[in-house]
Amino acid sequence: MMMGTLEALLTGSRYEDITTRPRHAATLKFSDDGAQGVLTVTDEFTSALATTTDDQIRAVAHPWSQTEEFWGLADPADLTELLQDLRDLAVRATQHQHHLYCWTSL
């Protein structure tokens, strides 16, 4: 949900449209107890992230920090740094024509 919300903020797409994309959070593998897993990330999100400027990152960090998934505990400055790192990863993935994946742990 957090990545879909971020994708909506970065791309201007509706969250409802993002969730219908083939690579939106498609499950690749989860542990038997369901505590850990790997999900796909949409190519649209990867492309948008790869071309996002620092100013755009700062602009979305605050509204993203206010979403209910962060329970009001996220610091926009920390999210800005995280998003810059994610952008750098998306740039490398795009350059090599690779996809991004999300590892999750509960």
mmCIF file of C-alpha atoms in Angstrom:
data_model
loop_
_atom_site.group_PDB
_atom_site.id
_atom_site.type_symbol
_atom_site.label_atom_id
_atom_site.label_comp_id
_atom_site.label_asym_id
_atom_site.label_seq_id
_atom_site.Cartn_x
_atom_site.Cartn_y
_atom_site.Cartn_z
ATOM 1 C CA MET A 1 0.000 0.000 0.000
ATOM 2 C CA MET A 2 2.821 2.437 0.871
ATOM 3 C CA MET A 3 4.484 1.999 -2.516
ATOM 4 C CA GLY A 4 1.186 2.399 -4.371
ATOM 5 C CA THR A 5 0.516 5.618 -2.492
ATOM 6 C CA LEU A 6 4.014 6.851 -3.292
ATOM 7 C CA GLU A 7 3.555 5.915 -6.951
ATOM 8 C CA ALA A 8 0.326 7.942 -7.019
ATOM 9 C CA LEU A 9 2.106 10.955 -5.530
ATOM 10 C CA LEU A 10 5.005 10.699 -8.006
ATOM 11 C CA THR A 11 3.022 10.001 -11.157
ATOM 12 C CA GLY A 12 -0.284 11.755 -10.529
ATOM 13 C CA SER A 13 -2.057 8.472 -11.300
ATOM 14 C CA ARG A 14 -5.030 7.380 -9.244
ATOM 15 C CA TYR A 15 -4.224 4.699 -6.661
ATOM 16 C CA GLU A 16 -7.165 2.666 -7.974
ATOM 17 C CA ASP A 17 -5.589 2.641 -11.457
ATOM 18 C CA ILE A 18 -2.153 1.740 -10.128
ATOM 19 C CA THR A 19 -3.487 -1.332 -8.333
ATOM 20 C CA THR A 20 -4.760 -2.761 -11.632
ATOM 21 C CA ARG A 21 -1.299 -2.751 -13.237
ATOM 22 C CA PRO A 22 0.114 -6.261 -13.787
ATOM 23 C CA ARG A 23 3.254 -5.721 -11.703
ATOM 24 C CA HIS A 24 1.583 -3.896 -8.810
ATOM 25 C CA ALA A 25 2.487 -5.901 -5.707
ATOM 26 C CA ALA A 26 2.294 -9.251 -7.489
ATOM 27 C CA THR A 27 3.534 -11.935 -5.121
ATOM 28 C CA LEU A 28 6.664 -13.747 -6.228
ATOM 29 C CA LYS A 29 7.410 -15.676 -3.056
ATOM 30 C CA PHE A 30 6.369 -15.657 0.589
ATOM 31 C CA SER A 31 7.681 -17.666 3.495
ATOM 32 C CA ASP A 32 5.469 -20.489 4.768
ATOM 33 C CA ASP A 33 4.384 -18.379 7.739
ATOM 34 C CA GLY A 34 3.660 -15.362 5.499
ATOM 35 C CA ALA A 35 6.020 -13.132 7.461
ATOM 36 C CA GLN A 36 8.481 -12.440 4.640
ATOM 37 C CA GLY A 37 8.077 -12.126 0.934
ATOM 38 C CA VAL A 38 9.024 -10.560 -2.368
ATOM 39 C CA LEU A 39 6.581 -8.472 -4.416
ATOM 40 C CA THR A 40 6.913 -6.870 -7.828
ATOM 41 C CA VAL A 41 7.073 -3.108 -8.375
ATOM 42 C CA THR A 42 5.401 -1.569 -11.423
ATOM 43 C CA ASP A 43 7.567 -0.489 -14.328
ATOM 44 C CA GLU A 44 5.707 2.845 -14.360
ATOM 45 C CA PHE A 45 6.829 3.477 -10.790
ATOM 46 C CA THR A 46 10.408 2.491 -11.596
ATOM 47 C CA SER A 47 10.475 4.848 -14.600
ATOM 48 C CA ALA A 48 8.909 7.721 -12.662
ATOM 49 C CA LEU A 49 11.285 7.255 -9.764
ATOM 50 C CA ALA A 50 14.320 7.088 -12.061
ATOM 51 C CA THR A 51 13.486 10.499 -13.531
ATOM 52 C CA THR A 52 12.441 12.227 -10.299
ATOM 53 C CA THR A 53 14.457 15.278 -9.258
ATOM 54 C CA ASP A 54 15.511 16.121 -5.714
ATOM 55 C CA ASP A 55 12.919 18.932 -5.691
ATOM 56 C CA GLN A 56 10.168 16.487 -6.674
ATOM 57 C CA ILE A 57 11.319 14.055 -4.007
ATOM 58 C CA ARG A 58 11.166 16.748 -1.329
ATOM 59 C CA ALA A 59 7.713 17.758 -2.601
ATOM 60 C CA VAL A 60 6.252 14.256 -2.185
ATOM 61 C CA ALA A 61 8.084 13.304 1.025
ATOM 62 C CA HIS A 62 5.842 15.432 3.241
ATOM 63 C CA PRO A 63 2.444 14.276 1.889
ATOM 64 C CA TRP A 64 3.714 10.681 1.837
ATOM 65 C CA SER A 65 4.758 11.013 5.490
ATOM 66 C CA GLN A 66 1.200 12.038 6.360
ATOM 67 C CA THR A 67 -0.448 8.886 4.991
ATOM 68 C CA GLU A 68 -2.112 6.570 7.482
ATOM 69 C CA GLU A 69 0.352 3.764 6.735
ATOM 70 C CA PHE A 70 3.050 5.740 8.588
ATOM 71 C CA TRP A 71 0.807 6.287 11.640
ATOM 72 C CA GLY A 72 1.998 9.902 11.801
ATOM 73 C CA LEU A 73 5.490 8.783 12.776
ATOM 74 C CA ALA A 74 7.430 9.356 9.548
ATOM 75 C CA ASP A 75 9.936 12.180 9.255
ATOM 76 C CA PRO A 76 9.850 13.806 5.788
ATOM 77 C CA ALA A 77 13.622 14.357 5.949
ATOM 78 C CA ASP A 78 14.193 10.639 6.501
ATOM 79 C CA LEU A 79 11.787 9.790 3.680
ATOM 80 C CA THR A 80 13.583 12.242 1.374
ATOM 81 C CA GLU A 81 16.848 10.408 1.979
ATOM 82 C CA LEU A 82 15.169 7.036 1.457
ATOM 83 C CA LEU A 83 13.559 8.233 -1.780
ATOM 84 C CA GLN A 84 16.865 9.540 -3.088
ATOM 85 C CA ASP A 85 18.397 6.111 -2.479
ATOM 86 C CA LEU A 86 15.408 4.435 -4.155
ATOM 87 C CA ARG A 87 15.727 6.799 -7.099
ATOM 88 C CA ASP A 88 19.392 5.862 -7.499
ATOM 89 C CA LEU A 89 18.420 2.188 -7.477
ATOM 90 C CA ALA A 90 15.675 2.845 -10.050
ATOM 91 C CA VAL A 91 18.181 4.668 -12.280
ATOM 92 C CA ARG A 92 20.522 1.657 -12.224
ATOM 93 C CA ALA A 93 17.661 -0.764 -12.854
ATOM 94 C CA THR A 94 16.411 1.305 -15.779
ATOM 95 C CA GLN A 95 19.887 1.597 -17.304
ATOM 96 C CA HIS A 96 20.209 -2.197 -17.261
ATOM 97 C CA GLN A 97 16.578 -2.811 -18.283
ATOM 98 C CA HIS A 98 15.862 -4.574 -14.977
ATOM 99 C CA HIS A 99 12.764 -4.519 -12.793
ATOM 100 C CA LEU A 100 12.474 -3.501 -9.155
ATOM 101 C CA TYR A 101 11.162 -5.751 -6.414
ATOM 102 C CA CYS A 102 10.076 -5.133 -2.850
ATOM 103 C CA TRP A 103 11.127 -7.414 -0.012
ATOM 104 C CA THR A 104 8.744 -7.252 2.916
ATOM 105 C CA SER A 105 8.928 -8.542 6.463
ATOM 106 C CA LEU A 106 6.238 -8.403 9.139
#
